[in-house]
Tab-separated table of N, CA, C and O in Angstrom:
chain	number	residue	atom	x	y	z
I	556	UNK	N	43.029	166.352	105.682
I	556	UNK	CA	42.088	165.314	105.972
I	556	UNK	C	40.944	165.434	104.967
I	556	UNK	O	40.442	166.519	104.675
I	557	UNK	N	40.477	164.019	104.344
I	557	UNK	CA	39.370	164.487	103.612
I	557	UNK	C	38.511	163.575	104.094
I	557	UNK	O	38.911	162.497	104.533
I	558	UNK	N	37.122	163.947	104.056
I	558	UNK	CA	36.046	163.578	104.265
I	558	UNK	C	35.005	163.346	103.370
I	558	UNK	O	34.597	164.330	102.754
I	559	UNK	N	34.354	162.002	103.106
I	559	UNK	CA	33.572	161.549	102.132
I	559	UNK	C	32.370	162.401	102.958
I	559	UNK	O	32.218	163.151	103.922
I	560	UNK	N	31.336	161.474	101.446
I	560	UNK	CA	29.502	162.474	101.720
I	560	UNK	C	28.801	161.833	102.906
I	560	UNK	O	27.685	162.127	103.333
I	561	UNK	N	29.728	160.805	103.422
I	561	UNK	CA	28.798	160.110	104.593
I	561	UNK	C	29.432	160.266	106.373
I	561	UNK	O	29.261	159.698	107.452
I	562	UNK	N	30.430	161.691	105.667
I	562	UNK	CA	31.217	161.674	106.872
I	562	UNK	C	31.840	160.826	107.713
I	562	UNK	O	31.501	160.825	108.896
I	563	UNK	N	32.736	160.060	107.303
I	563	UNK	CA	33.397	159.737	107.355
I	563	UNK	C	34.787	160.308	107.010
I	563	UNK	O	34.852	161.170	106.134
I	564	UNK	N	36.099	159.816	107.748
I	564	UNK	CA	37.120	160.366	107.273
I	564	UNK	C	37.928	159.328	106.436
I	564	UNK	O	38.498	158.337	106.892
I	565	UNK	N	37.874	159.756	105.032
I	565	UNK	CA	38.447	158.718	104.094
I	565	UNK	C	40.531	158.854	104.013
I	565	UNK	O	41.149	159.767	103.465
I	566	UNK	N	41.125	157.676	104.722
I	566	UNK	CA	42.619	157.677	104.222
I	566	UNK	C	42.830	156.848	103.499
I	566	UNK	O	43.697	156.081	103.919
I	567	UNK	N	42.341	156.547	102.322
I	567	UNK	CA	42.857	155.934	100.762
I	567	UNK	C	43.647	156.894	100.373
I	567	UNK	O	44.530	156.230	99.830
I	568	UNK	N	44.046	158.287	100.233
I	568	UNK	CA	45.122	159.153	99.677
I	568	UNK	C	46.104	158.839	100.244
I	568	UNK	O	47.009	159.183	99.484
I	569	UNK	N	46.684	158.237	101.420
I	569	UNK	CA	47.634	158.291	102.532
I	569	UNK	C	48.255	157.001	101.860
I	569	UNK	O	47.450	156.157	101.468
I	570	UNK	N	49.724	156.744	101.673
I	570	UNK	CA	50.285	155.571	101.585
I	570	UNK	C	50.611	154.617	102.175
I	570	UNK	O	51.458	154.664	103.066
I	571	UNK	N	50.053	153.616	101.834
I	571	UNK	CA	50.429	152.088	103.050
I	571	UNK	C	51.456	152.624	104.646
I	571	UNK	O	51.151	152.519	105.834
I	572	UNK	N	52.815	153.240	103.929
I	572	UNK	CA	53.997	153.261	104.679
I	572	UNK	C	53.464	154.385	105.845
I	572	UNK	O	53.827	154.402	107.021
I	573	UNK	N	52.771	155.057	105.378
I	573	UNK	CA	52.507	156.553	106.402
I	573	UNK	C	51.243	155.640	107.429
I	573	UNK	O	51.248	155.536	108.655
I	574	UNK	N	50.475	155.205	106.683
I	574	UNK	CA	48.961	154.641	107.224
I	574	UNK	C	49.865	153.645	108.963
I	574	UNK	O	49.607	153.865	110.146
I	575	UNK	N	50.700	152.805	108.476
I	575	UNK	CA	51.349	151.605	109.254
I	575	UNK	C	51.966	152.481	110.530
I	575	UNK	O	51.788	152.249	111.726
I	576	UNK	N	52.661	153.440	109.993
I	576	UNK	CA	53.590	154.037	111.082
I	576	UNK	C	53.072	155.220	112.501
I	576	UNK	O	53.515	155.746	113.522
I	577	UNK	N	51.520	155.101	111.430
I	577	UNK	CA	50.625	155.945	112.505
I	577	UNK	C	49.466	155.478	113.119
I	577	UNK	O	48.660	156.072	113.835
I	578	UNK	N	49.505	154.292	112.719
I	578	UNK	CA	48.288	153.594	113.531
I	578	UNK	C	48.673	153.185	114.606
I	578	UNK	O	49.841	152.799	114.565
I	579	UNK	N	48.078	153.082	115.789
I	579	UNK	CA	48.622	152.818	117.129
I	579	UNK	C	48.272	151.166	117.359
I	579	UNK	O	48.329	150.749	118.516
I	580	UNK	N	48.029	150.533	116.623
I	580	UNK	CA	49.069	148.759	116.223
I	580	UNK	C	50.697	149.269	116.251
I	580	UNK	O	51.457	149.012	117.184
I	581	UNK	N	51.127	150.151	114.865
I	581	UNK	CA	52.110	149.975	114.575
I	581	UNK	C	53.224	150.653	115.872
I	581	UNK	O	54.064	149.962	116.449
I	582	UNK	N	53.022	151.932	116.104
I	582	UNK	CA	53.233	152.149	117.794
I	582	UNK	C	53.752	151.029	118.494
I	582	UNK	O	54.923	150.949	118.863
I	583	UNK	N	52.606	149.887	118.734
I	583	UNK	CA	52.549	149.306	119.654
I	583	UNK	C	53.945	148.312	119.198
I	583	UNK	O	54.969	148.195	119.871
I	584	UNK	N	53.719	147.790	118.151
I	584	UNK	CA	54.788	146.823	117.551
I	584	UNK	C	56.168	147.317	117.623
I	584	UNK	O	57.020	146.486	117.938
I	585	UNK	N	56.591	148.681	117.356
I	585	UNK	CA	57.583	149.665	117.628
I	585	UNK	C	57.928	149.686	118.950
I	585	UNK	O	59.094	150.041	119.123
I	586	UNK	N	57.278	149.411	120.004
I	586	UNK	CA	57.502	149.497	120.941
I	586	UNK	C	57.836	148.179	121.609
I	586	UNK	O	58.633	148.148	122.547
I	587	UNK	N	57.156	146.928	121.076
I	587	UNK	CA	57.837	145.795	121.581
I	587	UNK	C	59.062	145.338	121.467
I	587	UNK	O	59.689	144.669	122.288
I	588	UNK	N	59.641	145.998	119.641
I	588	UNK	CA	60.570	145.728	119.006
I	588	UNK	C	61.927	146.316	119.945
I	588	UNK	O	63.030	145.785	120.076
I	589	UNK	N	61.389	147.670	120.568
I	589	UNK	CA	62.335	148.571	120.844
I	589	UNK	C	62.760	147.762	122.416
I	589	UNK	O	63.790	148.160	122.961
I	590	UNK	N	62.354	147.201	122.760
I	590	UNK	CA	62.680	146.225	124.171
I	590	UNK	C	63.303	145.125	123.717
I	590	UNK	O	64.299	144.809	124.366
I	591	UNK	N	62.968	144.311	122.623
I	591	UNK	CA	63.853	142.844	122.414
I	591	UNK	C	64.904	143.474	122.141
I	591	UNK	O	65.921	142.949	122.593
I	592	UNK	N	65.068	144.573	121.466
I	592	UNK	CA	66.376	144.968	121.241
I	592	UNK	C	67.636	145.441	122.215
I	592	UNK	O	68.851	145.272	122.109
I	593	UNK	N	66.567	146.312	123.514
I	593	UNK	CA	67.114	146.380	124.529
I	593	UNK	C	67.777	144.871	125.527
I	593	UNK	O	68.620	144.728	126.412
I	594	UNK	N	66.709	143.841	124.668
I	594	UNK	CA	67.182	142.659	126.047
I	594	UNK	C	68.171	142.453	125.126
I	594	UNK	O	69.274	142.371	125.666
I	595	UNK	N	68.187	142.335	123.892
I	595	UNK	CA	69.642	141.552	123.345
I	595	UNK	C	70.884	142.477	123.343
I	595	UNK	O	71.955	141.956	123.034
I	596	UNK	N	70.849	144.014	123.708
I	596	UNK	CA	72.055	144.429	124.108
I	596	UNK	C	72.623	144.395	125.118
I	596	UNK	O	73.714	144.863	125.446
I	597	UNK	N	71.647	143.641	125.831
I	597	UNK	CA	72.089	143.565	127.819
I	597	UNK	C	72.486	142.027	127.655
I	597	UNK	O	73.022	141.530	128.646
I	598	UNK	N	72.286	141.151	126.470
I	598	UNK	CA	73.269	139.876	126.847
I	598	UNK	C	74.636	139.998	126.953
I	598	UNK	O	75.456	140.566	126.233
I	599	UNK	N	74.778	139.157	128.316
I	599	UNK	CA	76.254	138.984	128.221
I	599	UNK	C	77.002	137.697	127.449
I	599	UNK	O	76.615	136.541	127.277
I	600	UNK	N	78.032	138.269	127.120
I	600	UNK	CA	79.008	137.633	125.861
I	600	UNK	C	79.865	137.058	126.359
I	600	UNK	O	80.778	137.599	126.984
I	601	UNK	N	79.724	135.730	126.159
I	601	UNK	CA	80.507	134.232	126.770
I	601	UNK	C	82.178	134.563	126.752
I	601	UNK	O	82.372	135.293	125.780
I	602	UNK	N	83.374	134.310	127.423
I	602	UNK	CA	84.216	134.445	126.810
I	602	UNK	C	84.408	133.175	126.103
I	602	UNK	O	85.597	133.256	125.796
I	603	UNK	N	83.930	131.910	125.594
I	603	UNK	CA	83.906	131.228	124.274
I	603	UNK	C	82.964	131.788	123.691
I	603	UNK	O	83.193	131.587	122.499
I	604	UNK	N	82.019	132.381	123.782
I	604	UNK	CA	81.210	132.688	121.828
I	604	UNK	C	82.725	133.810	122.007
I	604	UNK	O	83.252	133.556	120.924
I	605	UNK	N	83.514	134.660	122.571
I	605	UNK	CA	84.560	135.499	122.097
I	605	UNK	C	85.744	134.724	121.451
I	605	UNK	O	86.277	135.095	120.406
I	606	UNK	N	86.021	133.900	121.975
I	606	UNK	CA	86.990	133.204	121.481
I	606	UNK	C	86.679	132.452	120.197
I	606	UNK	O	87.619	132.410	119.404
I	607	UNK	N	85.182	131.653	119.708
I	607	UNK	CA	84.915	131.141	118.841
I	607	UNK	C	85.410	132.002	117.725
I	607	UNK	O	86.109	131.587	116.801
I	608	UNK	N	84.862	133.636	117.928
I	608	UNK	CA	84.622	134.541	116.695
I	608	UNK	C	85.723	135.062	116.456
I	608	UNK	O	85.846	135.824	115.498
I	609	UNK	N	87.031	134.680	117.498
I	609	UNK	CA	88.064	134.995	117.032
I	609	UNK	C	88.962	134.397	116.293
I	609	UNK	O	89.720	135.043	115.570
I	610	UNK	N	88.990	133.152	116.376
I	610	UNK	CA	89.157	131.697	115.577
I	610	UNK	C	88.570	131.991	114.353
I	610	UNK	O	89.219	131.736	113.339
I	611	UNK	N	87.477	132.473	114.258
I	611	UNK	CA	86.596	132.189	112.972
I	611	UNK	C	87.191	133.327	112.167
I	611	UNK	O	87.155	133.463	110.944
I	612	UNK	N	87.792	134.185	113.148
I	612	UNK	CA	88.016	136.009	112.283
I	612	UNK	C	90.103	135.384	111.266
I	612	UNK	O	90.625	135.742	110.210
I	613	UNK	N	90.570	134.357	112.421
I	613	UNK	CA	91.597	134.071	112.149
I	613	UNK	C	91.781	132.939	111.026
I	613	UNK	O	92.727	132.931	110.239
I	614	UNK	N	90.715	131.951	111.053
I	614	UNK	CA	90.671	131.283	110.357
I	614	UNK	C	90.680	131.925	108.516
I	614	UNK	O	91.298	131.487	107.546
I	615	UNK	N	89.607	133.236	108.648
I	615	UNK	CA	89.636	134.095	108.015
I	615	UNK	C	90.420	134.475	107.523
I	615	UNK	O	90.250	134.517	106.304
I	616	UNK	N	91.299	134.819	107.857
I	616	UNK	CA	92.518	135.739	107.567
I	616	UNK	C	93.697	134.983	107.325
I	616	UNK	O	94.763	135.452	106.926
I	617	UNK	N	93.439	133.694	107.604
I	617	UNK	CA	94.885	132.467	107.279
I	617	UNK	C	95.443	132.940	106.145
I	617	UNK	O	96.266	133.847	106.020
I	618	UNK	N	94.825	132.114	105.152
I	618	UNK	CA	95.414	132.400	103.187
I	618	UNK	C	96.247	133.765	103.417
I	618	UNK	O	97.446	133.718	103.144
I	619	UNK	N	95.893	134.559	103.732
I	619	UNK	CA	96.407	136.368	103.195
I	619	UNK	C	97.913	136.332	104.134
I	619	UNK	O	98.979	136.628	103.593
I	620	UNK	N	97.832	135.931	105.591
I	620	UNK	CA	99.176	135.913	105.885
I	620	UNK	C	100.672	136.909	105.611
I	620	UNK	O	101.818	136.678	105.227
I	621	UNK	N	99.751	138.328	106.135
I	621	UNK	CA	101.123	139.506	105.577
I	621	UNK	C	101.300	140.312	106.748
I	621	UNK	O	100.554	140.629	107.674
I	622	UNK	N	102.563	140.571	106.437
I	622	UNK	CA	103.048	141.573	107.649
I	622	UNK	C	103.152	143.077	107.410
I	622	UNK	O	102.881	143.429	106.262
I	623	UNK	N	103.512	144.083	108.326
I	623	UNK	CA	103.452	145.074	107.674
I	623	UNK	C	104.513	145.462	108.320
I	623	UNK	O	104.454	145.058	109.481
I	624	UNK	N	105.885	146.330	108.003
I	624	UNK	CA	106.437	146.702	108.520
I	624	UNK	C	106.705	147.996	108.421
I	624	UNK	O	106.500	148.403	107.277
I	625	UNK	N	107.158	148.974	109.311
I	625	UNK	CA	107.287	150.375	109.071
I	625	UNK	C	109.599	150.438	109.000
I	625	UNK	O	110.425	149.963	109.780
I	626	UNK	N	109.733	151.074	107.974
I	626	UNK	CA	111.554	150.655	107.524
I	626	UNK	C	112.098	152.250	107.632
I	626	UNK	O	111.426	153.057	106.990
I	627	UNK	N	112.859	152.599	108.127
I	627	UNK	CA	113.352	154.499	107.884
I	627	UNK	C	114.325	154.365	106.865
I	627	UNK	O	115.338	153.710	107.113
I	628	UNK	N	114.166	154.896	105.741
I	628	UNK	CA	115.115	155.186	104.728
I	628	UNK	C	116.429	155.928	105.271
I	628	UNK	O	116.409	156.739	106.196
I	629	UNK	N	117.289	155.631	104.740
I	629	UNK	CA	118.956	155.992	105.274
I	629	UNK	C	118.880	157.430	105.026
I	629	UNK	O	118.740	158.210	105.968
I	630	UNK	N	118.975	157.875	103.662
I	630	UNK	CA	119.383	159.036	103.463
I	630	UNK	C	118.315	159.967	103.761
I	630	UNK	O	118.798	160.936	104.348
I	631	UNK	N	117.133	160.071	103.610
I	631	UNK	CA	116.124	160.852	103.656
I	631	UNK	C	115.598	161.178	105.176
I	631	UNK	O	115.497	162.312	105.644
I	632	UNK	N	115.247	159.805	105.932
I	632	UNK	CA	114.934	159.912	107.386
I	632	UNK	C	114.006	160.131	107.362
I	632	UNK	O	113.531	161.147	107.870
I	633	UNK	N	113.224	159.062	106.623
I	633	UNK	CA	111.500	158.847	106.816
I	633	UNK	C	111.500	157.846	106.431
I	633	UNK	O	112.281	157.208	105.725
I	634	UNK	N	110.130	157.544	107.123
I	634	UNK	CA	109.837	156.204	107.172
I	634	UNK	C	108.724	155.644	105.968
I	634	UNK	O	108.013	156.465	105.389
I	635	UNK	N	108.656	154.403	105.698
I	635	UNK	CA	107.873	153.798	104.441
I	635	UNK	C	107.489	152.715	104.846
I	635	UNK	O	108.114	152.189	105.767
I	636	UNK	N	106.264	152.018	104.237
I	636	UNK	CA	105.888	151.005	104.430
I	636	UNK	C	105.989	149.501	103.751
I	636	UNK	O	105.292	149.348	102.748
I	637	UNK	N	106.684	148.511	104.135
I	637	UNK	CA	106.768	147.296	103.202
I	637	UNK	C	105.546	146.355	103.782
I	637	UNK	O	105.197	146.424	104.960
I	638	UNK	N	104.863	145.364	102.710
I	638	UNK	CA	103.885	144.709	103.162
I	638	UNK	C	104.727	143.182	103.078
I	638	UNK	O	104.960	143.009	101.881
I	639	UNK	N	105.142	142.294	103.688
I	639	UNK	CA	105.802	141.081	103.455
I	639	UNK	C	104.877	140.252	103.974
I	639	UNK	O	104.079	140.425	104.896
I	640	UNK	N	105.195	138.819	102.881
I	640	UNK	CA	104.585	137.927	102.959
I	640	UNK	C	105.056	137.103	103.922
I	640	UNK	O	106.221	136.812	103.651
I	641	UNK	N	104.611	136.489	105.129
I	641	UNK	CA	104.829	136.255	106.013
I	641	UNK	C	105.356	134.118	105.734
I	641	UNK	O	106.057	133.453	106.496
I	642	UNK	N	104.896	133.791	104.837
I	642	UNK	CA	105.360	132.360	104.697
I	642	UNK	C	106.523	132.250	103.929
I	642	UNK	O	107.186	131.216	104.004
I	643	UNK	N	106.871	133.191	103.182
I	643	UNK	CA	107.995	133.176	102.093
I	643	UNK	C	109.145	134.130	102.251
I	643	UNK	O	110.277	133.936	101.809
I	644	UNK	N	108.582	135.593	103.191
I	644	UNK	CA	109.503	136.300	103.460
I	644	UNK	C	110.333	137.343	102.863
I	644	UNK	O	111.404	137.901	103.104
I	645	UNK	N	109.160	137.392	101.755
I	645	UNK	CA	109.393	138.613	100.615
I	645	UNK	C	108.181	139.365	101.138
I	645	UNK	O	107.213	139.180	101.876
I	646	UNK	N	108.899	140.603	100.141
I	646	UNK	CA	108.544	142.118	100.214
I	646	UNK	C	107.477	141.864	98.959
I	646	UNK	O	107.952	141.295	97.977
I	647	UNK	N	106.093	142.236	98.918
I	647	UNK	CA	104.989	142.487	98.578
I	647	UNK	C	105.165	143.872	97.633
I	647	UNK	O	105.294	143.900	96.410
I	648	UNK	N	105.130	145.013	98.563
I	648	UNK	CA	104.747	146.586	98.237
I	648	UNK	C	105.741	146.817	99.059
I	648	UNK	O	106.388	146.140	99.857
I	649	UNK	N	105.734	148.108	98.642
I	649	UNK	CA	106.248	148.883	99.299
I	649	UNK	C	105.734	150.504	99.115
I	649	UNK	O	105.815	150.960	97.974
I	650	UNK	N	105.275	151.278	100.062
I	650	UNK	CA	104.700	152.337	100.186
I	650	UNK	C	105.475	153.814	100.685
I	650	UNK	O	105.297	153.842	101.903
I	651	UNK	N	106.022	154.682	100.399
I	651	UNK	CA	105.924	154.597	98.578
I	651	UNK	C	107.057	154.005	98.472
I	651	UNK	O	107.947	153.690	99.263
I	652	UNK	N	106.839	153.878	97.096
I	652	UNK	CA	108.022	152.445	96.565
I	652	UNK	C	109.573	152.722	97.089
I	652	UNK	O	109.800	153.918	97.270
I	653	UNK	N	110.662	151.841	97.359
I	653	UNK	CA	112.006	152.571	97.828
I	653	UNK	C	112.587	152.878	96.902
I	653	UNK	O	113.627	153.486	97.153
I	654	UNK	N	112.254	152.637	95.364
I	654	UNK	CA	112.982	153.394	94.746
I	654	UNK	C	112.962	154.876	94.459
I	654	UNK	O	113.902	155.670	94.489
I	655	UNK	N	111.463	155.113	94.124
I	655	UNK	CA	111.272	156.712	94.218
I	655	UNK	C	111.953	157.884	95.742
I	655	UNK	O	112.038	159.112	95.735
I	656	UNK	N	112.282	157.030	96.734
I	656	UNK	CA	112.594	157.619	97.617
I	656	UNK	C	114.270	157.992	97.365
I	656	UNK	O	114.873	159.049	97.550
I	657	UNK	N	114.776	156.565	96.832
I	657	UNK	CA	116.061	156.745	96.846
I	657	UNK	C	116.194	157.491	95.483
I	657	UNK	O	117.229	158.158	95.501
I	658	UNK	N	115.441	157.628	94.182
I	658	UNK	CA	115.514	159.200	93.481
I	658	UNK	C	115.583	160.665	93.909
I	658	UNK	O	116.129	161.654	93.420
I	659	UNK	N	114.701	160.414	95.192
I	659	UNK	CA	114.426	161.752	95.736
I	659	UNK	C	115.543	161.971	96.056
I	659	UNK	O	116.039	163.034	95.682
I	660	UNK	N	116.111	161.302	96.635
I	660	UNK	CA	117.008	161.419	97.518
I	660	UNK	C	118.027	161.882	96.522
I	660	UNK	O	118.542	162.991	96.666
I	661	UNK	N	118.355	161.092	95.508
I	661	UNK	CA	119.651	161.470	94.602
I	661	UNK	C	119.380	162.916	94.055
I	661	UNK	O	120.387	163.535	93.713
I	662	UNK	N	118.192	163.531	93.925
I	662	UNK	CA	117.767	164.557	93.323
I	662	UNK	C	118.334	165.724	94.755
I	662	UNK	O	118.787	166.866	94.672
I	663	UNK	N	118.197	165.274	95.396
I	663	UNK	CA	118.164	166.377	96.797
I	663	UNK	C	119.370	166.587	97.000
I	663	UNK	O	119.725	167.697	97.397
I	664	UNK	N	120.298	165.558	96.773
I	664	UNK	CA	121.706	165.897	97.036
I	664	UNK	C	122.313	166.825	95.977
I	664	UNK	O	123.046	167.793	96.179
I	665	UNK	N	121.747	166.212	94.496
I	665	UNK	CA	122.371	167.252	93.493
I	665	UNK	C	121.493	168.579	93.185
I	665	UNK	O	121.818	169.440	92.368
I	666	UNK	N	120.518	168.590	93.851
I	666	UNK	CA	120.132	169.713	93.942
I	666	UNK	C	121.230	171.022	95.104
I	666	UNK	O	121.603	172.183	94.937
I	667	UNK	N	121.343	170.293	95.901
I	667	UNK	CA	122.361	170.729	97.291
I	667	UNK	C	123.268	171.012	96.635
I	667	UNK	O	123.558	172.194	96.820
I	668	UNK	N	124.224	170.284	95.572
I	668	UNK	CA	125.418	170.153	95.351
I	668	UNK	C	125.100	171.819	94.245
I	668	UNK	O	125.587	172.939	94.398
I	669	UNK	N	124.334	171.425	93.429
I	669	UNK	CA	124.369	172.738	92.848
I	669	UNK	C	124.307	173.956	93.505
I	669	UNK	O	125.287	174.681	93.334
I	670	UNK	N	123.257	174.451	94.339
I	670	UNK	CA	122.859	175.228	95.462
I	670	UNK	C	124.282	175.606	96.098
I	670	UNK	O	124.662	176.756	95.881
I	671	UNK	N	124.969	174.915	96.728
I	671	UNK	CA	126.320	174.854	97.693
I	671	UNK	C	127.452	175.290	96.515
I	671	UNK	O	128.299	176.022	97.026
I	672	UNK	N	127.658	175.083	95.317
I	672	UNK	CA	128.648	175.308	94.607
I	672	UNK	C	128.656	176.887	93.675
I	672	UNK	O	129.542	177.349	92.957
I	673	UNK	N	127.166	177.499	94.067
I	673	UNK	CA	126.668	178.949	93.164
I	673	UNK	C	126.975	179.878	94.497
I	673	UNK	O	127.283	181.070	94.471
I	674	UNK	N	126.839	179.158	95.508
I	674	UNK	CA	126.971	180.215	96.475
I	674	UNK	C	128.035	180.369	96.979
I	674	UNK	O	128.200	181.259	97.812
């Protein structure tokens, strides 16, 4: 705290942001704020404003129109992900791709085959 020659207590060193948050105005304003906020979490939610925002979330999401499907690879016996386009009915992606799987796969057998034929 500093104090000028006329005693007084001078807060010009103190910054706007500190000065606001400790004056008991700003308190007070903090405290009104902290109730509107309370009344607007106690509104209850129409089931149309729910339905509007779900329309609006769908409307949203029209254009993109993809599916996701989960597929189990034959030989391996795990599963991968294809993303298909739901208006046309093609395969997008595929996660991880089916060809690297079906490498693995060819690799695993001739790995086996070697393995099985030393022993």
């Amino acid at each position: 705290m500093v104090v000028n020659k006329v005693g007084v207590q001078d807060t010009s060193f103190i910054p706007h942001s500190i000065k606001s948050v400790t004056s008991p105005a700003a308190l007070q304003s903090d405290s009104k704020e902290n109730e509107t906020a309370l009344k607007e979490e106690n509104k209850v939610v129409s089931k149309e404003q729910i339905e509007q925002v779900v329309d609006k979330m769908n409307d949203f999401l029209e254009p993109v129109r993809r599916n996701v499907k989960f597929v189990m690879h034959e030989k391996l016996e795990k599963y991968y992900v294809t993303v298909v386009d739901a208006d046309k009915d093609e395969v997008i992606r595929e996660i991880p791709p089916k060809k690297m799987l079906d490498m693995y796969a060819e690799m695993a057998d001739f790995m086996g085959l070697l393995i099985n034929k030393k022993v």
